[in-house]
Amino acid sequence: MFENIKNLPADPILGLMAAYRKDNNPHKVDLGVGVYKDEEGRTPVMRAVKAAEHHLLATQDSKTYVAPAGQDSFNHHIANLVFGKRLNTELGGRRVTFQTPGGCGGLRLAAEFVQKVRPGARILVSDPTWANHIPLLGDAGLRIETYPYYDKVNHGIRFDQMMDALSKAGSDDLVLLHGCCHNPCGADLTQQQWQAVTELALQNGFTPFIDMAYQGLGDGLDEDAYGVRLMAESLSELIVVSSCSKNFGLYRERTGALSLITGTQNATAAAASQIAATARGMYSMPPDHGAAVVATILEDQALNNDWQAELQQVRSRINDLRGALVKAIAEQGVDQDFSFIQAEKGMFSFLGLSVDQVHRLVNDYSIYLVDSSRINIAGINHNNLPYLASSIATVLKD
Ligand code: LMR
């Protein structure tokens, strides 16, 4: 049965993570996988998470099953975080939220649900998009096509071409949008652009499917949710997948959520029954620990405040590093203008290097980044910045 299986190359992002771990170069720099790192290069457990874990350890008195939808309190609080309390209350029974095994689990659950109710539906994704969107959505059976998004030469959004492509999408189509902190390019829609896309969805009837993996890492928890909330309040149908990997630092705990809004409470209840059956058929129930931690934090004002304060520090550090990188590269006498990096949001930006230049950084300098030249800004610190900037300058000049 298994003798003729083809060997697959490692996932480009996870393969890089493994190669970095093996590298003995003391100057190595990890700008690959999208994981937050502090000045010391550590990915710390957030203070509020540690406190919530202590509380759970002391008080949790059962490990019995919860449900395919996960914990009600987690789902309620996550919906408040994503949609804001007022809007979430207004949405009432038109909105349902499912706790999922990370954002990836949420994306796949949503795709399997759509495939069940609309087999072979088309989903338009941005060019470029996060590489793992393709298997997560496509392997469920959705038909993936792209719309123009990032202009790698001028470092901006190709908004006219994007709108032109989306104007051809109709009521049988989904459109995947990055809620904030676009992965991989860091270029987000402006509020006016969100309004225009929302208008188009209203006119043409396509269903937006928003991946909100980085809420709180761009401009703020509420600011980053502008597009999601605008669409949730304006449209009758919407899918939103959110993640607690980055904003709560819960990566390996696999904590995320799928929220669905439909036009009526009855339609949402029917959809919820399908989503529950889909989850049951894939993994039965989501893992509990990360969601229990998040629910504990969001239920407790003091923990919530502390979490938000630490998240604010994470956000400021990333934004400061953006400025510091632009300055450090310019100080190396590089002609190209890298100031676009400062204007972009979240963990990622493209350096705009060729694949050959990227490979030189990886192989000659132990600076790890994916072939597209996407870098994880949070992997930079004031120790490795001079080495990084001079290595980038060298490969650009050669
Ligand atoms: C990334 O884009 O690096 C992160 O979302 C981590 C991952 O799973 O790829």
Coordinates of N, CA and C in Angstrom, one line a residue, residues 140-294:
A140 N -10.2 21.4 0.6 CA -11.6 21.1 0.9 C -12.5 21.0 -0.3
G141 N -12.0 21.4 -1.4 CA -12.8 21.3 -2.7 C -13.1 22.7 -3.3
L142 N -12.8 23.8 -2.6 CA -13.2 25.1 -3.1 C -12.3 25.4 -4.3
R143 N -12.8 26.1 -5.3 CA -12.1 26.4 -6.5 C -11.4 27.7 -6.3
I144 N -10.0 27.7 -6.3 CA -9.3 28.9 -5.9 C -8.9 29.7 -7.2
E145 N -9.2 31.0 -7.2 CA -8.7 31.9 -8.2 C -8.1 33.1 -7.5
T146 N -7.3 33.9 -8.2 CA -6.7 35.0 -7.5 C -7.2 36.4 -8.1
Y147 N -7.1 37.4 -7.2 CA -7.4 38.8 -7.7 C -6.1 39.6 -7.4
P148 N -5.8 40.6 -8.3 CA -4.5 41.3 -8.1 C -4.6 42.1 -6.8
Y149 N -3.5 42.1 -6.1 CA -3.5 42.8 -4.8 C -2.2 43.7 -4.6
Y150 N -1.1 43.0 -4.5 CA 0.1 43.8 -4.2 C 1.0 44.1 -5.4
D151 N 1.4 45.3 -5.5 CA 2.3 45.7 -6.6 C 3.7 45.7 -6.0
K152 N 4.5 44.7 -6.4 CA 5.8 44.5 -5.8 C 6.8 45.5 -6.3
V153 N 6.5 46.2 -7.4 CA 7.4 47.2 -7.9 C 7.2 48.5 -7.1
N154 N 5.9 48.9 -7.1 CA 5.6 50.2 -6.5 C 5.2 50.1 -5.0
H155 N 5.2 48.9 -4.5 CA 4.9 48.6 -3.0 C 3.6 49.2 -2.6
G156 N 2.6 49.0 -3.3 CA 1.3 49.5 -2.9 C 0.2 48.5 -3.4
I157 N -1.0 48.8 -3.0 CA -2.1 47.9 -3.4 C -2.6 48.2 -4.8
R158 N -2.8 47.2 -5.6 CA -3.3 47.5 -7.0 C -4.8 47.5 -6.9
F159 N -5.3 48.6 -6.3 CA -6.7 48.6 -5.9 C -7.6 48.6 -7.1
D160 N -7.3 49.4 -8.2 CA -8.2 49.4 -9.3 C -8.3 48.1 -10.0
Q161 N -7.2 47.4 -10.1 CA -7.2 46.0 -10.7 C -7.9 45.1 -9.8
M162 N -7.8 45.2 -8.5 CA -8.5 44.4 -7.5 C -10.0 44.6 -7.7
M163 N -10.4 45.8 -7.7 CA -11.9 46.1 -7.8 C -12.4 45.6 -9.2
D164 N -11.6 45.7 -10.2 CA -12.0 45.2 -11.5 C -12.3 43.7 -11.5
A165 N -11.3 43.0 -10.8 CA -11.5 41.5 -10.7 C -12.7 41.2 -9.9
L166 N -12.8 41.9 -8.7 CA -13.9 41.6 -7.8 C -15.3 41.9 -8.4
S167 N -15.3 42.9 -9.4 CA -16.6 43.3 -10.0 C -17.1 42.1 -10.8
K168 N -16.3 41.1 -11.1 CA -16.8 40.0 -11.9 C -17.2 38.8 -11.0
A169 N -17.1 39.0 -9.7 CA -17.5 38.0 -8.7 C -19.0 38.2 -8.4
G170 N -19.7 37.1 -8.3 CA -21.2 37.2 -8.0 C -21.6 36.4 -6.8
S171 N -22.9 36.1 -6.8 CA -23.5 35.6 -5.5 C -23.1 34.1 -5.3
D172 N -22.4 33.4 -6.3 CA -21.9 32.1 -6.0 C -20.5 32.1 -5.5
D173 N -19.9 33.3 -5.4 CA -18.5 33.3 -5.1 C -18.2 33.9 -3.7
L174 N -17.0 33.4 -3.2 CA -16.5 34.0 -1.9 C -15.3 34.8 -2.3
V175 N -15.0 35.8 -1.5 CA -13.8 36.6 -1.7 C -13.0 36.6 -0.4
L176 N -11.8 36.0 -0.4 CA -11.0 36.0 0.8 C -10.3 37.4 1.0
L177 N -10.4 38.0 2.1 CA -9.8 39.3 2.5 C -9.0 39.1 3.7
H178 N -7.9 39.8 3.8 CA -7.1 39.8 5.1 C -7.6 40.9 6.0
G179 N -8.1 40.6 7.2 CA -8.8 41.6 8.0 C -7.8 42.7 8.3
C180 N -6.6 42.4 8.6 CA -5.5 43.4 8.9 C -4.2 42.7 8.8
C181 N -3.1 43.5 8.7 CA -1.7 43.0 8.7 C -1.6 41.9 7.7
H182 N -1.8 42.3 6.4 CA -1.8 41.3 5.3 C -0.6 40.4 5.4
N183 N -0.8 39.1 5.3 CA 0.2 38.1 5.2 C 0.3 37.6 3.8
P184 N 1.3 37.9 3.0 CA 2.6 38.2 3.3 C 3.1 39.7 3.1
C185 N 2.2 40.6 2.6 CA 2.8 41.8 2.2 C 2.7 43.0 3.2
G186 N 1.9 42.9 4.2 CA 1.8 44.0 5.2 C 1.0 45.2 4.7
A187 N 0.5 45.2 3.4 CA -0.2 46.4 2.9 C -1.7 46.1 3.1
D188 N -2.3 47.0 3.9 CA -3.7 46.8 4.2 C -4.6 47.8 3.5
L189 N -5.9 47.4 3.3 CA -6.8 48.3 2.7 C -7.1 49.5 3.6
T190 N -7.2 50.7 3.0 CA -7.6 51.9 3.8 C -9.1 51.8 4.1
Q191 N -9.6 52.6 5.0 CA -11.0 52.6 5.4 C -11.9 52.8 4.1
Q192 N -11.4 53.8 3.3 CA -12.2 54.1 2.0 C -12.2 52.8 1.1
Q193 N -11.1 52.1 1.1 CA -11.1 50.9 0.2 C -12.0 49.8 0.8
W194 N -12.0 49.7 2.1 CA -12.9 48.7 2.7 C -14.4 49.1 2.4
Q195 N -14.6 50.4 2.4 CA -16.0 50.8 2.1 C -16.3 50.5 0.6
A196 N -15.4 50.7 -0.3 CA -15.6 50.4 -1.7 C -15.9 48.9 -1.9
V197 N -15.1 48.1 -1.2 CA -15.2 46.6 -1.4 C -16.6 46.2 -0.8
T198 N -17.0 46.8 0.3 CA -18.2 46.5 0.9 C -19.4 46.8 0.0
E199 N -19.3 48.0 -0.6 CA -20.3 48.4 -1.6 C -20.5 47.4 -2.7
L200 N -19.3 47.0 -3.2 CA -19.3 46.0 -4.3 C -19.9 44.7 -3.9
A201 N -19.6 44.3 -2.7 CA -20.2 43.0 -2.2 C -21.7 43.2 -2.1
L202 N -22.2 44.4 -1.7 CA -23.6 44.6 -1.6 C -24.2 44.6 -3.0
Q203 N -23.6 45.2 -3.9 CA -24.1 45.2 -5.3 C -24.1 43.9 -6.0
N204 N -23.0 43.2 -5.9 CA -22.8 42.0 -6.7 C -23.1 40.7 -5.9
G205 N -23.2 40.8 -4.6 CA -23.7 39.6 -3.8 C -22.6 38.6 -3.5
F206 N -21.3 38.9 -3.7 CA -20.4 37.9 -3.3 C -20.2 37.9 -1.8
T207 N -19.8 36.8 -1.2 CA -19.6 36.6 0.2 C -18.2 36.8 0.7
P208 N -17.9 37.9 1.4 CA -16.5 38.0 1.9 C -16.2 37.0 3.0
F209 N -15.0 36.5 2.9 CA -14.5 35.5 3.9 C -13.2 36.2 4.4
I210 N -13.3 36.6 5.6 CA -12.2 37.4 6.2 C -11.3 36.6 7.1
D211 N -10.0 36.6 6.8 CA -9.0 35.9 7.7 C -8.4 37.0 8.6
M212 N -8.7 36.9 9.9 CA -8.3 37.9 10.8 C -7.3 37.3 11.8
A213 N -6.1 37.0 11.3 CA -5.2 36.3 12.1 C -4.3 37.2 13.0
Y214 N -4.4 38.5 12.8 CA -3.4 39.4 13.4 C -4.1 40.6 14.1
Q215 N -5.3 40.4 14.6 CA -6.0 41.5 15.3 C -5.2 42.0 16.4
G216 N -4.9 43.3 16.5 CA -4.2 43.9 17.6 C -2.7 44.1 17.3
L217 N -2.2 43.5 16.1 CA -0.8 43.7 15.8 C -0.5 44.8 14.8
G218 N -1.6 45.5 14.3 CA -1.4 46.6 13.4 C -1.5 47.9 14.1
D219 N -2.8 48.4 14.2 CA -2.9 49.8 14.8 C -3.6 49.6 16.2
G220 N -4.3 48.5 16.5 CA -5.0 48.4 17.7 C -6.1 47.4 17.5
L221 N -6.7 46.9 18.7 CA -7.7 45.8 18.6 C -8.9 46.3 17.8
D222 N -9.4 47.5 18.1 CA -10.6 48.1 17.4 C -10.2 48.6 16.0
E223 N -9.1 49.3 15.9 CA -8.7 49.8 14.6 C -8.5 48.7 13.6
D224 N -7.9 47.6 14.0 CA -7.7 46.5 13.1 C -8.9 45.8 12.6
A225 N -10.0 46.0 13.4 CA -11.3 45.3 13.1 C -12.2 46.2 12.2
Y226 N -11.7 47.3 11.7 CA -12.6 48.3 11.0 C -13.3 47.5 9.8
G227 N -12.5 46.9 9.0 CA -13.1 46.2 7.8 C -14.1 45.1 8.2
V228 N -13.7 44.3 9.1 CA -14.6 43.2 9.6 C -15.9 43.8 10.1
R229 N -15.8 44.8 10.9 CA -17.1 45.4 11.5 C -17.9 46.1 10.5
L230 N -17.3 46.8 9.6 CA -18.0 47.5 8.5 C -18.8 46.4 7.7
M231 N -18.2 45.3 7.3 CA -18.8 44.3 6.5 C -19.9 43.6 7.4
A232 N -19.6 43.4 8.6 CA -20.6 42.7 9.5 C -21.9 43.5 9.7
E233 N -21.7 44.8 9.6 CA -22.9 45.7 9.9 C -23.6 46.0 8.6
S234 N -22.9 45.8 7.4 CA -23.5 46.2 6.2 C -24.1 45.1 5.4
L235 N -23.5 43.9 5.5 CA -23.8 42.8 4.6 C -24.7 41.8 5.3
S236 N -25.4 41.0 4.6 CA -26.2 40.0 5.3 C -25.4 38.7 5.5
E237 N -24.4 38.5 4.7 CA -23.6 37.2 5.0 C -22.1 37.5 5.0
L238 N -21.5 36.8 6.0 CA -20.0 37.1 6.1 C -19.4 35.9 6.9
I239 N -18.2 35.5 6.5 CA -17.5 34.5 7.2 C -16.2 35.2 7.8
V240 N -15.9 35.0 9.1 CA -14.7 35.6 9.7 C -14.0 34.5 10.4
V241 N -12.7 34.3 10.1 CA -11.9 33.4 10.9 C -10.9 34.2 11.7
S242 N -10.8 34.0 13.0 CA -9.9 34.7 13.8 C -9.0 33.8 14.5
S243 N -7.8 34.3 15.0 CA -6.8 33.4 15.6 C -6.3 34.1 16.9
C244 N -6.0 33.2 17.8 CA -5.4 33.7 19.1 C -3.9 33.3 19.1
S245 N -3.4 32.9 18.0 CA -2.0 32.5 18.0 C -1.1 33.6 18.2
K246 N -1.3 34.8 17.5 CA -0.4 35.9 17.6 C -0.8 36.9 18.7
N247 N -2.1 37.3 18.8 CA -2.4 38.3 19.7 C -2.4 37.8 21.2
F248 N -2.6 36.5 21.4 CA -2.4 35.9 22.7 C -1.1 35.1 22.9
G249 N -0.4 35.0 21.8 CA 0.8 34.2 21.8 C 0.6 32.7 22.1
L250 N -0.5 32.2 21.6 CA -0.9 30.8 22.0 C -0.6 29.8 20.9
Y251 N 0.3 30.2 20.0 CA 0.6 29.4 18.8 C 0.3 27.9 18.9
R252 N 1.1 27.2 19.8 CA 1.0 25.7 19.8 C -0.3 25.2 20.4
E253 N -1.0 26.1 21.1 CA -2.2 25.6 21.8 C -3.4 25.5 20.8
R254 N -3.2 26.0 19.6 CA -4.2 25.9 18.5 C -5.6 26.4 18.9
T255 N -5.6 27.7 19.0 CA -6.8 28.4 19.4 C -7.3 29.4 18.4
G256 N -8.5 29.2 17.9 CA -9.0 30.1 16.9 C -10.5 30.1 16.9
A257 N -11.1 30.8 15.9 CA -12.6 30.8 15.9 C -13.1 31.0 14.5
L258 N -14.2 30.4 14.2 CA -14.9 30.7 12.9 C -16.2 31.4 13.3
S259 N -16.5 32.5 12.8 CA -17.8 33.2 13.0 C -18.5 33.3 11.7
L260 N -19.8 33.0 11.7 CA -20.6 33.1 10.5 C -21.8 34.0 10.8
I261 N -22.0 34.9 9.8 CA -23.2 35.7 9.9 C -24.1 35.4 8.7
T262 N -25.3 35.2 8.9 CA -26.2 35.0 7.7 C -27.4 36.0 7.8
G263 N -28.3 36.0 6.9 CA -29.4 37.0 6.8 C -30.4 36.8 7.9
T264 N -30.6 35.6 8.4 CA -31.7 35.3 9.4 C -31.2 34.4 10.5
Q265 N -31.9 34.5 11.6 CA -31.5 33.5 12.7 C -31.7 32.1 12.3
N266 N -32.8 31.8 11.6 CA -33.1 30.4 11.2 C -32.0 29.9 10.3
A267 N -31.5 30.7 9.3 CA -30.5 30.3 8.4 C -29.2 30.1 9.2
T268 N -28.9 30.9 10.2 CA -27.7 30.7 11.0 C -27.8 29.4 11.8
A269 N -29.0 29.2 12.4 CA -29.1 27.9 13.2 C -28.9 26.7 12.3
A270 N -29.4 26.8 11.1 CA -29.3 25.6 10.2 C -27.8 25.5 9.8
A271 N -27.1 26.6 9.5 CA -25.7 26.6 9.2 C -24.9 26.0 10.3
A272 N -25.3 26.5 11.6 CA -24.5 26.0 12.7 C -24.6 24.5 12.9
S273 N -25.8 23.9 12.6 CA -25.9 22.5 12.7 C -25.0 21.8 11.6
Q274 N -24.8 22.4 10.5 CA -23.9 21.8 9.5 C -22.5 22.0 9.9
I275 N -22.1 23.1 10.5 CA -20.7 23.3 10.9 C -20.4 22.4 12.0
A276 N -21.4 22.2 13.0 CA -21.1 21.2 14.1 C -20.9 19.8 13.5
A277 N -21.7 19.4 12.6 CA -21.5 18.1 12.0 C -20.2 18.0 11.3
T278 N -19.8 19.1 10.6 CA -18.5 19.1 9.9 C -17.4 18.9 10.9
A279 N -17.4 19.7 11.9 CA -16.3 19.6 12.9 C -16.3 18.2 13.5
R280 N -17.4 17.7 13.8 CA -17.5 16.3 14.4 C -16.9 15.3 13.5
G281 N -17.1 15.5 12.2 CA -16.5 14.6 11.2 C -15.0 14.7 11.0
M282 N -14.5 15.9 11.4 CA -13.0 16.1 11.1 C -12.2 15.9 12.4
Y283 N -12.6 16.5 13.5 CA -11.8 16.4 14.7 C -12.7 16.3 16.0
S284 N -13.9 16.2 15.8 CA -14.9 16.0 16.9 C -15.1 17.3 17.7
M285 N -14.0 17.7 18.4 CA -14.1 18.9 19.2 C -12.7 19.6 19.2
P286 N -12.7 20.9 19.4 CA -11.4 21.6 19.4 C -10.7 21.4 20.7
P287 N -9.3 21.5 20.7 CA -8.6 21.5 21.9 C -9.0 22.6 22.9
D288 N -9.0 22.3 24.2 CA -9.6 23.2 25.1 C -8.7 24.2 25.7
H289 N -7.4 23.8 26.0 CA -6.6 24.7 26.9 C -6.5 26.1 26.5
G290 N -6.1 26.4 25.3 CA -5.9 27.8 24.8 C -7.2 28.6 24.9
A291 N -8.3 27.9 24.5 CA -9.5 28.7 24.6 C -10.0 29.0 26.0
A292 N -9.7 28.0 26.9 CA -10.0 28.2 28.3 C -9.2 29.4 28.9
V293 N -7.9 29.5 28.4 CA -7.0 30.6 28.9 C -7.6 31.9 28.3
V294 N -8.0 31.9 27.1 CA -8.5 33.2 26.5 C -9.8 33.6 27.2

